[in-house]
Coordinates of C-alpha atoms and ligand atoms in Angstrom, one line a residue:
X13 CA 23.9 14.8 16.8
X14 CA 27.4 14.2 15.2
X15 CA 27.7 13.8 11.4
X16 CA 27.4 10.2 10.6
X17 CA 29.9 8.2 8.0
X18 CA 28.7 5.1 6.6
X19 CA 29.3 2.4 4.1
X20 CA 25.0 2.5 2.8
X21 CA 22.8 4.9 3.9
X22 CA 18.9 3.5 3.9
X23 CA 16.0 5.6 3.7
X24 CA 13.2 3.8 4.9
X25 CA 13.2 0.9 7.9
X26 CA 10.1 -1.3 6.5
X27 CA 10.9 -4.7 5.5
X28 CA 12.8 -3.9 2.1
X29 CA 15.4 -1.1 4.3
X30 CA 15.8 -3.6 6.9
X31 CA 16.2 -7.1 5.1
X32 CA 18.8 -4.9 2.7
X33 CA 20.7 -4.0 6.3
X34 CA 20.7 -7.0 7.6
X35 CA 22.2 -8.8 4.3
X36 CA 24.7 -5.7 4.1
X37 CA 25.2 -6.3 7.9
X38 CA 26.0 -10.4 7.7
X39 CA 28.4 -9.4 4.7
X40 CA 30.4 -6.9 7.2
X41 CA 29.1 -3.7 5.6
X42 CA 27.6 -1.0 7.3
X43 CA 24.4 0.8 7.6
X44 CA 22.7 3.4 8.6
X45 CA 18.4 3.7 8.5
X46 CA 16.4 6.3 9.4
X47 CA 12.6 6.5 8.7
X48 CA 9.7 9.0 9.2
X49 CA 7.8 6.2 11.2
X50 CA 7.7 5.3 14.4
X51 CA 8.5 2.4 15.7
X52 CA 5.0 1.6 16.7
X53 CA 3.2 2.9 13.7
X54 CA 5.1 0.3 11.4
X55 CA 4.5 -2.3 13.8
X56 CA 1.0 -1.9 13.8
X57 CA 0.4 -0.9 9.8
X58 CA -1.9 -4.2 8.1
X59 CA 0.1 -5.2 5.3
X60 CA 0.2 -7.8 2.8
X61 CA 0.3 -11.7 4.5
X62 CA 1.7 -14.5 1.5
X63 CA 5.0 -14.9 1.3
X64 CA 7.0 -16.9 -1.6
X65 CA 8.9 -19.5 -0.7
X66 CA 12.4 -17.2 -1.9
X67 CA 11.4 -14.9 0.3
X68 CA 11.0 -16.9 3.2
X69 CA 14.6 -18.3 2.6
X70 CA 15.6 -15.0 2.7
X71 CA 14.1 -14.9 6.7
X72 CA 15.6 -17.9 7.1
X73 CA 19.3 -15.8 7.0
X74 CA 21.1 -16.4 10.0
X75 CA 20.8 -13.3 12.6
X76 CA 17.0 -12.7 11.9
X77 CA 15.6 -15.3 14.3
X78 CA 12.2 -14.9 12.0
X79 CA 9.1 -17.0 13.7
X80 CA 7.8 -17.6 9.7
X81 CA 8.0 -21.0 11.1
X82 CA 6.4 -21.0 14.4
X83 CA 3.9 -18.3 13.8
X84 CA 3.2 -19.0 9.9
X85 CA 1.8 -21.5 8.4
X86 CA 2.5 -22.9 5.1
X87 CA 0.1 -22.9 2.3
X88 CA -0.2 -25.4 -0.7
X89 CA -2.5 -23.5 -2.4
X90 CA -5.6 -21.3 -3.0
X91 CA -9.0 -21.6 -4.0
X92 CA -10.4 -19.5 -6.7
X93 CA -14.1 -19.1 -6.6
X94 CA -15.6 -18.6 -10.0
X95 CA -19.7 -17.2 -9.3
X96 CA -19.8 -20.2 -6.3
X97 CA -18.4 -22.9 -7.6
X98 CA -14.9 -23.8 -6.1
X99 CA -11.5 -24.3 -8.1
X100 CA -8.7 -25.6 -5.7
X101 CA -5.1 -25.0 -6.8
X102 CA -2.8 -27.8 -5.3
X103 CA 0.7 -25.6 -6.0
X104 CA 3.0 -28.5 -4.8
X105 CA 1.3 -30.7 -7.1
X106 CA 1.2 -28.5 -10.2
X107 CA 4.8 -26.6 -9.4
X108 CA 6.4 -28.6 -6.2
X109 CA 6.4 -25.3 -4.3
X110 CA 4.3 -23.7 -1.4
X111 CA 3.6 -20.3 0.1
X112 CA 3.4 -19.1 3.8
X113 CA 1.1 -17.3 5.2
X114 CA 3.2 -14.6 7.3
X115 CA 1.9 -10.9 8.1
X116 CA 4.2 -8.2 7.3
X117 CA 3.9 -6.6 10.3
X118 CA 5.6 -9.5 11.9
X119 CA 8.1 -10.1 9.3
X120 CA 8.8 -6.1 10.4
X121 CA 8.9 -7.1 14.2
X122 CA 11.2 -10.0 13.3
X123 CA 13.6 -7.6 11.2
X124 CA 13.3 -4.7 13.4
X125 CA 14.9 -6.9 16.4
X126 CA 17.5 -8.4 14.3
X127 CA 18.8 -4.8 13.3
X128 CA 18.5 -3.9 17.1
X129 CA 20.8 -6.7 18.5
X130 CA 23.3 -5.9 15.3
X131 CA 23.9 -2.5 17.5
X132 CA 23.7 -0.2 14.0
X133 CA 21.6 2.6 14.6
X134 CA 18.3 2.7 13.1
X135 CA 16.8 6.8 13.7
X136 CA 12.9 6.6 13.8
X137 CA 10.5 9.3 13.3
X138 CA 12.8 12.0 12.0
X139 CA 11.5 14.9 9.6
X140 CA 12.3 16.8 7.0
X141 CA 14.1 13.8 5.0
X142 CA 16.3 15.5 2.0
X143 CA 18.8 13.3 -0.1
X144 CA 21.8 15.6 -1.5
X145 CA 24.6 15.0 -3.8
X146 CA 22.7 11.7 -5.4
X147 CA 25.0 12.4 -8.7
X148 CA 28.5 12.1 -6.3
X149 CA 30.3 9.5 -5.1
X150 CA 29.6 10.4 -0.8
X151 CA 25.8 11.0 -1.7
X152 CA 24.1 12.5 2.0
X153 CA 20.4 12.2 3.5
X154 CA 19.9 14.9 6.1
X155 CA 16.9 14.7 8.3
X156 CA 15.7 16.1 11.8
X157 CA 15.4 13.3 14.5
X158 CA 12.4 12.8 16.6
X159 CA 14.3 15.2 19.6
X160 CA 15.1 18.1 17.2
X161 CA 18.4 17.6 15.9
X162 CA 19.4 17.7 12.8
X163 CA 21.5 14.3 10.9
X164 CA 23.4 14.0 8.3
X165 CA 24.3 10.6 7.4
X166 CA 27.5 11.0 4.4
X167 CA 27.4 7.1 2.7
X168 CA 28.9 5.7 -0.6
X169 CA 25.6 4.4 -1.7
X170 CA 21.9 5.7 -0.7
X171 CA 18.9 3.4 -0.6
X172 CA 15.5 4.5 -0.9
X173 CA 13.2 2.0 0.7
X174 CA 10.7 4.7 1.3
X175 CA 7.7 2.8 0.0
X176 CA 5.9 5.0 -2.5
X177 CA 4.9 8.2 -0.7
X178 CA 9.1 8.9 0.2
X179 CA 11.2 11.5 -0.8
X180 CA 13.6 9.6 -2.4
X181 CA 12.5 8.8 -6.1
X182 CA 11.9 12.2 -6.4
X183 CA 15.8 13.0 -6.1
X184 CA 16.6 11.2 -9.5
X185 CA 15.2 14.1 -11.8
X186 CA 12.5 14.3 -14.0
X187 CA 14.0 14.1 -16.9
X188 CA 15.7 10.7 -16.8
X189 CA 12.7 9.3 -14.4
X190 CA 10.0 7.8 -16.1
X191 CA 7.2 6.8 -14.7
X192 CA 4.4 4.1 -15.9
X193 CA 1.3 4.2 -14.2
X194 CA -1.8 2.7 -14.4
X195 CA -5.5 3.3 -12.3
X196 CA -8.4 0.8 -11.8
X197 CA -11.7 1.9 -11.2
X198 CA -12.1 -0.1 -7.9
X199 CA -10.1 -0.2 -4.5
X200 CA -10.5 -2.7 -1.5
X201 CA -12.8 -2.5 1.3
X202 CA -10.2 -4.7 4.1
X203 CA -11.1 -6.2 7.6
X204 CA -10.2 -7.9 10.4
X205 CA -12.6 -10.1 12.3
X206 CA -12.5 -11.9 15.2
X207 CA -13.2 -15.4 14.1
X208 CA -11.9 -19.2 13.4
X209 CA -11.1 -19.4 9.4
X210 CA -13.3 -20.4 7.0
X211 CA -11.5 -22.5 4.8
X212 CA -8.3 -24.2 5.2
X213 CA -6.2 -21.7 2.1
X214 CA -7.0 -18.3 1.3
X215 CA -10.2 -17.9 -1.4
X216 CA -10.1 -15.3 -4.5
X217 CA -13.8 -15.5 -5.6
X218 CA -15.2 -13.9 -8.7
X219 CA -18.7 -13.2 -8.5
X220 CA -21.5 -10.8 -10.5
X221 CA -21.8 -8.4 -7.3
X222 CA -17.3 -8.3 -7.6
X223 CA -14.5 -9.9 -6.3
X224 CA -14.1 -11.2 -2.6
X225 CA -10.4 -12.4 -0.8
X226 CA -11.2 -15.1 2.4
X227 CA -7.6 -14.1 4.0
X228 CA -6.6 -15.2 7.2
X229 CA -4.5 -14.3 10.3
X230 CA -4.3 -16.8 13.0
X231 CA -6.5 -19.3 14.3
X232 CA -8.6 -16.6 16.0
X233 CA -8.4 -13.2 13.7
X234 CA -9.1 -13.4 9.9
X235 CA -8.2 -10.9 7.2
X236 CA -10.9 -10.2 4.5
X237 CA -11.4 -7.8 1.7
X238 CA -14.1 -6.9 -0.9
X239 CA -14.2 -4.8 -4.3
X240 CA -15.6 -1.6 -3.8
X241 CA -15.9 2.0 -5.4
X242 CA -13.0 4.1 -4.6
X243 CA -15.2 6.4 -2.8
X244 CA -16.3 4.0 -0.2
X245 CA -16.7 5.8 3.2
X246 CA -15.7 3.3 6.2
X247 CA -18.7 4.6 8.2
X248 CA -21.6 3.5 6.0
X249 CA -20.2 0.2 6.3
X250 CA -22.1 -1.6 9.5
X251 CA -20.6 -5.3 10.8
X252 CA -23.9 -6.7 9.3
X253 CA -23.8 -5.1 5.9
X254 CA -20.1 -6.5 5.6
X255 CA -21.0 -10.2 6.2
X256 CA -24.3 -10.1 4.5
X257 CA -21.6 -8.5 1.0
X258 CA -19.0 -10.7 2.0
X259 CA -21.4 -14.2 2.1
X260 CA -23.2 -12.7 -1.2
X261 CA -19.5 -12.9 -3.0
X262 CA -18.5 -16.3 -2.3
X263 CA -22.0 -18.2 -1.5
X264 CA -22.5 -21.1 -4.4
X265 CA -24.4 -24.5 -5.2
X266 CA -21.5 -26.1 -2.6
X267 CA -23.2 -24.0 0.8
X268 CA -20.1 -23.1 1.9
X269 CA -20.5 -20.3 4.6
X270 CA -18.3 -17.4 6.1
X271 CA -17.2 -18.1 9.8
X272 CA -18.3 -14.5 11.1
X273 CA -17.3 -12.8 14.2
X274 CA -16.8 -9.0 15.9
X275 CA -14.7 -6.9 13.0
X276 CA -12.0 -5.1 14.6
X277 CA -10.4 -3.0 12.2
X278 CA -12.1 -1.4 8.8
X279 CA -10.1 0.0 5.8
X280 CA -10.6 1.1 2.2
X281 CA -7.2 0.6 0.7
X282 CA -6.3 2.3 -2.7
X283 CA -5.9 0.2 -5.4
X284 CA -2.9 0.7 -8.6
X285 CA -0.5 0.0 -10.8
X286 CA 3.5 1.8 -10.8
X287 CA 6.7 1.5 -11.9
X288 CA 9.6 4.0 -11.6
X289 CA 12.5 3.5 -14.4
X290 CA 15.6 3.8 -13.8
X291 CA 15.2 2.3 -10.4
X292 CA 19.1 4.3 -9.9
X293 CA 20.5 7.4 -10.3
X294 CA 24.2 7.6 -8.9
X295 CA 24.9 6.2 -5.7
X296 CA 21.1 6.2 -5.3
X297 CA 19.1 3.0 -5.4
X298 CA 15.2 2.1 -5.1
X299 CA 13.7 -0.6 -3.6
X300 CA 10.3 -2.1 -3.1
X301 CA 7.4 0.2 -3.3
X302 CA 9.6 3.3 -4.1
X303 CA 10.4 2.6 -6.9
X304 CA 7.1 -0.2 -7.9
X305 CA 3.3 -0.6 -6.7
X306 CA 1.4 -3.5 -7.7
X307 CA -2.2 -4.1 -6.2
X308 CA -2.7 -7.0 -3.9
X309 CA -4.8 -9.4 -6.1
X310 CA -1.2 -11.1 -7.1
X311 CA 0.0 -11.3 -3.3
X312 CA 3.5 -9.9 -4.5
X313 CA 4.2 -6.5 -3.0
X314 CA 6.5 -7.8 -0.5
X315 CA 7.6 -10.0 -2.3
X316 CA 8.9 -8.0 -5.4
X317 CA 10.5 -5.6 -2.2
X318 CA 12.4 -8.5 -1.2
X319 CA 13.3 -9.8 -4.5
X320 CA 15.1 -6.6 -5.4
X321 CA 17.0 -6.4 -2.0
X322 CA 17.8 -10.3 -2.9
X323 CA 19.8 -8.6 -6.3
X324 CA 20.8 -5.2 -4.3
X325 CA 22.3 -6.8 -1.6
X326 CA 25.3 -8.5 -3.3
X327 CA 25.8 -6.0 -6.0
X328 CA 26.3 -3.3 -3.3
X329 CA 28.8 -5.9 -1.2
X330 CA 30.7 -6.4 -4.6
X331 CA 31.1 -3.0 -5.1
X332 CA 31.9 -2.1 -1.2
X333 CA 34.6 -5.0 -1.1
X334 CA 35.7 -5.7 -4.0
X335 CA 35.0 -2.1 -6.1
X336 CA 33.5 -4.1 -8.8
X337 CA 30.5 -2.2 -9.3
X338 CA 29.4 -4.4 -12.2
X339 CA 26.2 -5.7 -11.0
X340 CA 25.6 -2.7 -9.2
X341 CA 25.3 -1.0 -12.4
X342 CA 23.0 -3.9 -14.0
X343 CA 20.7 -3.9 -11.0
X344 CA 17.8 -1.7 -12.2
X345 CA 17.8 -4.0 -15.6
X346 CA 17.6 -7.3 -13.8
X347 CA 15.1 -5.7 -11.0
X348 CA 12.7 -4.0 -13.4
X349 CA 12.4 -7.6 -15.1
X350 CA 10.9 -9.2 -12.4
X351 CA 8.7 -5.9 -11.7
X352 CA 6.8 -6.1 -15.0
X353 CA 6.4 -9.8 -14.8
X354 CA 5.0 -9.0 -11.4
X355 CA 3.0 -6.1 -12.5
X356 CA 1.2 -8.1 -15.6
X357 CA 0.4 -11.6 -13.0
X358 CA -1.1 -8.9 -10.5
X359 CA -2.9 -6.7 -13.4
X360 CA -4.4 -10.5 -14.6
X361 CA -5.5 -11.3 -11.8
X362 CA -7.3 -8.0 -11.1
X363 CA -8.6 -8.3 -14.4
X364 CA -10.4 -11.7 -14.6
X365 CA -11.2 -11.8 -10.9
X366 CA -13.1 -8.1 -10.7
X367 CA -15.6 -6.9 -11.6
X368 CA -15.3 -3.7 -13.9
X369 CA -18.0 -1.3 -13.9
X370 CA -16.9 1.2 -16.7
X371 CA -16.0 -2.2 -19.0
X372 CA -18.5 -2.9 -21.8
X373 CA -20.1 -6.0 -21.5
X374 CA -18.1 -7.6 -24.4
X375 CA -14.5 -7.1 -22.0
X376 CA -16.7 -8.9 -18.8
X377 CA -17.5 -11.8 -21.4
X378 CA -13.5 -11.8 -22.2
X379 CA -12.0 -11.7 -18.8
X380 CA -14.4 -14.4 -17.6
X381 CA -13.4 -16.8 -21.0
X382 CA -10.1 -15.8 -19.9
X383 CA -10.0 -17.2 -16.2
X384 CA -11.9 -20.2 -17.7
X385 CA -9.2 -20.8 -19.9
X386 CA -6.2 -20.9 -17.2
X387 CA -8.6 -22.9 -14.9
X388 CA -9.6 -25.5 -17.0
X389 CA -6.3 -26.1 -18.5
X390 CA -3.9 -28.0 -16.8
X391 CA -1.0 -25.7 -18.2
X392 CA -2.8 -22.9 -17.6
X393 CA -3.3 -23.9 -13.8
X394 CA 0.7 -24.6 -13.5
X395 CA 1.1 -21.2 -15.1
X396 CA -1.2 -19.7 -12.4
X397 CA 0.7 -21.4 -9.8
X398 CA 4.1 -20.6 -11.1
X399 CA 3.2 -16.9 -11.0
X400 CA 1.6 -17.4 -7.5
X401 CA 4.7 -19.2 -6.0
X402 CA 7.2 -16.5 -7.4
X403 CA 9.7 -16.9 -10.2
X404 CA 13.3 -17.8 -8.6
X405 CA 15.5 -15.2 -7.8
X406 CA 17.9 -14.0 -9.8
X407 CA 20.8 -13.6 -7.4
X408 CA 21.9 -15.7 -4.4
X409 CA 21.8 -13.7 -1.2
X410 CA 25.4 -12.9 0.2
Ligands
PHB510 C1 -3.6 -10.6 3.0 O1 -3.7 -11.6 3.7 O2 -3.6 -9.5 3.4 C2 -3.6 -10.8 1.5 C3 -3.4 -12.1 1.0 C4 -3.3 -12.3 -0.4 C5 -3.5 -11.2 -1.2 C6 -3.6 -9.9 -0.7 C7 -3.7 -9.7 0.6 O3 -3.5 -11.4 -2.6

């Protein structure tokens, strides 16, 4: 494999690393990606499914041919389920803005074709990932590609898109990194189920036995999750001792009922807070989970991934074409902003829709007189919303 030149090299090809090359690559600027994925295996990974409405603009950049429109569906709001009885949340009446319901594993299929008919290479399944000379100005990553040969992409900028188990935050050094971290004593226990869905927007109910999410799919397959101990073992969970935990957690005075079916898929998906500051070091930038991990009660994983491509993307063609590296320079500032207001909706919403089994009973009281408080005020529900929806972005896309 020869050496490779190129104007951004991008270490990671989820949804962050490709959205950023396909902005770089509608600006003229070119790319490289490589990632220690297959193909297949990021196809085929169940992510995250609600998209903001910004971020759906941002599929909606011509050259990606997204289906967010065909294949998505909009949503005007959620439900929030407080011990059975129902609290609709109209967004377009309380903030005039909507949501779509979108899996990231398509938005990945979408982006993955639009990087393939751009004809910039995108190396899958390499090893051995290294990024050198992050301090210079023609930083490197160096990997081994899936037929043995070693690359080494030489780039004016270097991305890491990684997501949060990558090599690439590591290569800004410990002593200027700072990292802010924070653990819950609960992950998710997540399914897919073959069956119609049970209620016409997604449900985020709050009961004594802990929180339930009523996701959904399609018309046919449904996504689901439940609070449970970290230490939850897949296997001693049978179909029937889901459904009969899952219809415990949302049943109320109303009789509304689960639309059950065959489960197709179980996982137990960790559950915390991060943030990486600086998100740069050099020429090297983070993106998305790299550099941030918020846990899914807020919906904005993706989301906060796109949000800093949305400011990365022109600050790296400004720099590129018109060697103003201004905004380049203020892009960890303006994209850590957006992280903390991200991290604190997702951490409140974790808080008052859980339940927390190390809490003393006078923080259960709180968190409970806090959720009453947003939900029964109609400021409150607007703030709710607001969060929800997603906070404009701060840059225009190129
Ligand atoms: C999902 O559908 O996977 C999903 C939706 C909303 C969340 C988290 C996950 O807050």
């Amino acid at each position: 494999m020869p050496d490779l030149h190129t104007d951004v090299a991008i270490v990671g090809a989820g949804p962050a690393g490709l959205m950023l090359a396909h902005l770089l690559h509608v600006a003229g600027i070119d790319s490289v990606v490589v990632d220690n994925r297959s193909h297949d295996d990021i196809a085929t990974t169940h992510r995250a499914g609600i998209l903001e409405a910004a971020s759906v603009r941002m599929l909606e950049t011509p050259g990606i041919d997204s289906r967010v429109h065909t294949a998505g569906h909009r949503h005007d709001g959620i439900d929030i389920r407080v011990d059975g009885v129902s609290h609709p949340l109209d967004f377009p009446d309380l903030v005039g803005e909507s949501v779509w319901l979108y899996p990231q594993n398509e938005i990945y299929v979408d982006l993955a074709a639009a990087r393939a008919r751009t004809g910039r290479p995108t190396f899958h399944a390499v090893t051995d990932t290294r990024l050198d000379a992050v301090e210079s100005q023609s930083p490197q990553v160096r990997a081994v590609t899936d037929d043995g040969e070693p690359l080494t992409v030489t780039a004016r900028y270097v991305v890491g898109a990684d997501g949060s188990r990558g090599p690439s935050r590591a290569s800004i050094p410990e002593t200027t990194r700072k990292r802010f971290f924070h653990e819950y004593p609960f992950a998710w226990f997540g399914i897919l189920c073959e069956a119609p869905p049970s209620h016409e927007v997604l449900i985020y109910s709050r009961s004594a036995r802990g929180f339930a999410l009523i996701s959904q799919r399609s018309d046919t397959v449904q996504r689901m999750y439940f609070q449970a101990p970290p230490d939850t073992e897949v296997a001693d969970w049978s179909d029937d001792r889901i459904w009969t935990e899952l219809q415990a957690r949302v049943e109320g005075p109303d009789g509304f009922a689960l639309r059950t079916g065959p489960i197709i898929d179980k996982t137990v998906l960790p559950f915390r807070s991060a943030v990486t500051e600086p998100m740069q070091h050099g020429s090297l930038f983070l993106a998305g989970d790299s550099a941030h991990t918020v846990p899914p009660t807020g919906a904005k994983g993706l989301n906060l991934a796109f949000a800093d491509v949305a400011v990365l993307a022109p600050a790296l063609v400004r720099a590129l074409q018109d060697s103003d590296a201004e905004a380049l320079a203020r892009y960890s500032a303006t994209a850590t902003k957006r992280v903390w207001k991200a991290q604190n909706f997702s951490y409140q919403m974790t808080r008052m829709l859980h339940t927390d089994p190390t809490a003393d009973p006078f923080e259960a009281r709180r968190s409970l007189g806090e959720l009453d408080s947003i939900l029964t005020s109609d400021h409150g529900r607007r703030y709710l919303a607001e969060c929800y929806t997603g906070w404009p972005h701060t840059t225009t896309i190129p």
